[in-house]
Coordinates of C-alpha atoms in Angstrom, one line a residue:
X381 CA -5.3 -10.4 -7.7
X382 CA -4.3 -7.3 -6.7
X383 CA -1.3 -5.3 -7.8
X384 CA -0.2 -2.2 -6.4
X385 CA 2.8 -0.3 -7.6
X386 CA 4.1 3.0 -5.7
X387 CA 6.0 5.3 -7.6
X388 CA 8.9 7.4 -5.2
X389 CA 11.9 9.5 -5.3
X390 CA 15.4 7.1 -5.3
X391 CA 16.6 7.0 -1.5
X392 CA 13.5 8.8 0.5
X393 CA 12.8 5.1 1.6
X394 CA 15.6 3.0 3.2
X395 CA 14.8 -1.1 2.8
X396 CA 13.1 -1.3 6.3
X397 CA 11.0 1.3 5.2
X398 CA 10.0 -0.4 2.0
X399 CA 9.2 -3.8 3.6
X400 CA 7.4 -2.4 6.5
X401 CA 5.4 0.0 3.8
X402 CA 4.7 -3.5 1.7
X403 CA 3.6 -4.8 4.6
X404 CA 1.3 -2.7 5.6
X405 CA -1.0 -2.2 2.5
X406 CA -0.5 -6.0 1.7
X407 CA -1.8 -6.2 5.2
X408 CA -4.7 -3.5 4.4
X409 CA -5.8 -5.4 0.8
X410 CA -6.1 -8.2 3.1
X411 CA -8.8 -7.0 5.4
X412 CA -10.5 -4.6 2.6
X413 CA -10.5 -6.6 -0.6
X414 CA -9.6 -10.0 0.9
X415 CA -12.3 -9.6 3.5
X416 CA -9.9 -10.6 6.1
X417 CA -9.0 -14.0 4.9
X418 CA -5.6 -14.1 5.5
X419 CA -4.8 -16.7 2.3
X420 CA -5.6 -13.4 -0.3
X421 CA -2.1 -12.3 0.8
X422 CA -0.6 -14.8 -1.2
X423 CA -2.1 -12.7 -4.1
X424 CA -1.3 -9.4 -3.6
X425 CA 1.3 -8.0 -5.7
X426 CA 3.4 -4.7 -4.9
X427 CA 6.2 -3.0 -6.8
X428 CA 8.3 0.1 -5.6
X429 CA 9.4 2.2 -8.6
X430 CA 12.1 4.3 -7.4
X431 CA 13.1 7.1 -9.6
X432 CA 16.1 9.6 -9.7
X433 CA 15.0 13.3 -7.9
X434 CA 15.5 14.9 -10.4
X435 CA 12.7 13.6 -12.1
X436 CA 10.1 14.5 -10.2
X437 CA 7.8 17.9 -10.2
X438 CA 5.8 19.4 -7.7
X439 CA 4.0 22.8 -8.4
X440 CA 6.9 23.4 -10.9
X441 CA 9.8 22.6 -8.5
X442 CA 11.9 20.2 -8.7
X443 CA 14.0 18.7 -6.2
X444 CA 17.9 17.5 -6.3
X445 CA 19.2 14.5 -5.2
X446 CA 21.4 16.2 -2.4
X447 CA 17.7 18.4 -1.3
X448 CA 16.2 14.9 -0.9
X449 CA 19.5 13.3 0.9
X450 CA 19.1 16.5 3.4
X451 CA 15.3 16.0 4.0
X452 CA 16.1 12.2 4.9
X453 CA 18.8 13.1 7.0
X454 CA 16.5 15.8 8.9
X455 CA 13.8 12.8 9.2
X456 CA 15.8 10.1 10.4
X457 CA 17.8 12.4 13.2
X458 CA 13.4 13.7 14.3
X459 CA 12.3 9.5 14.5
X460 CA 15.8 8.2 16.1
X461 CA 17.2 11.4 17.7
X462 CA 19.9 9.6 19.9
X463 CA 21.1 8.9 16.1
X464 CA 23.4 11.7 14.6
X465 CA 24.4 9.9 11.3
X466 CA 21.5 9.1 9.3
X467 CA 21.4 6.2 7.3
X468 CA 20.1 6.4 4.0

């Protein structure tokens, strides 16, 4: 039984995001551990641990939550960009 838990910055993933993400690697276990049998689903486990920005690090900076707000916003508006108001 596989669990898999993915550790991210509070609001970089909207819930779409976090189902289709789920998805997807329950959907990769399947074929890699599971050998394709798609039953092994049932026991794959996956938990996203959101945290606040500013308690994250990288190479000594650290973002805010209004930096990681801005970087969504500037994602969203490059996948839909018919869409002016991103939704976080």
């Amino acid at each position: 039984m596989p669990y898999v838990q993915i550790n991210t910055i509070k609001g970089i993933l909207n819930a779409d995001q976090k189902q289709r993400l789920m998805e997807k690697i329950a959907d990769v276990l399947v074929e890699i551990e599971g050998g394709g049998n798609p039953e092994f689903k049932k026991s794959v486990w996956i938990n996203i641990q959101e945290s606040e920005a500013e308690g994250w690090s990288m190479s000594g900076l650290r973002p805010s939550t209004q930096q990681i707000a801005q970087f969504v916003a500037v994602r969203d508006t490059q996948i839909n960009p018919q869409n002016t108001e991103a939704t976080p």
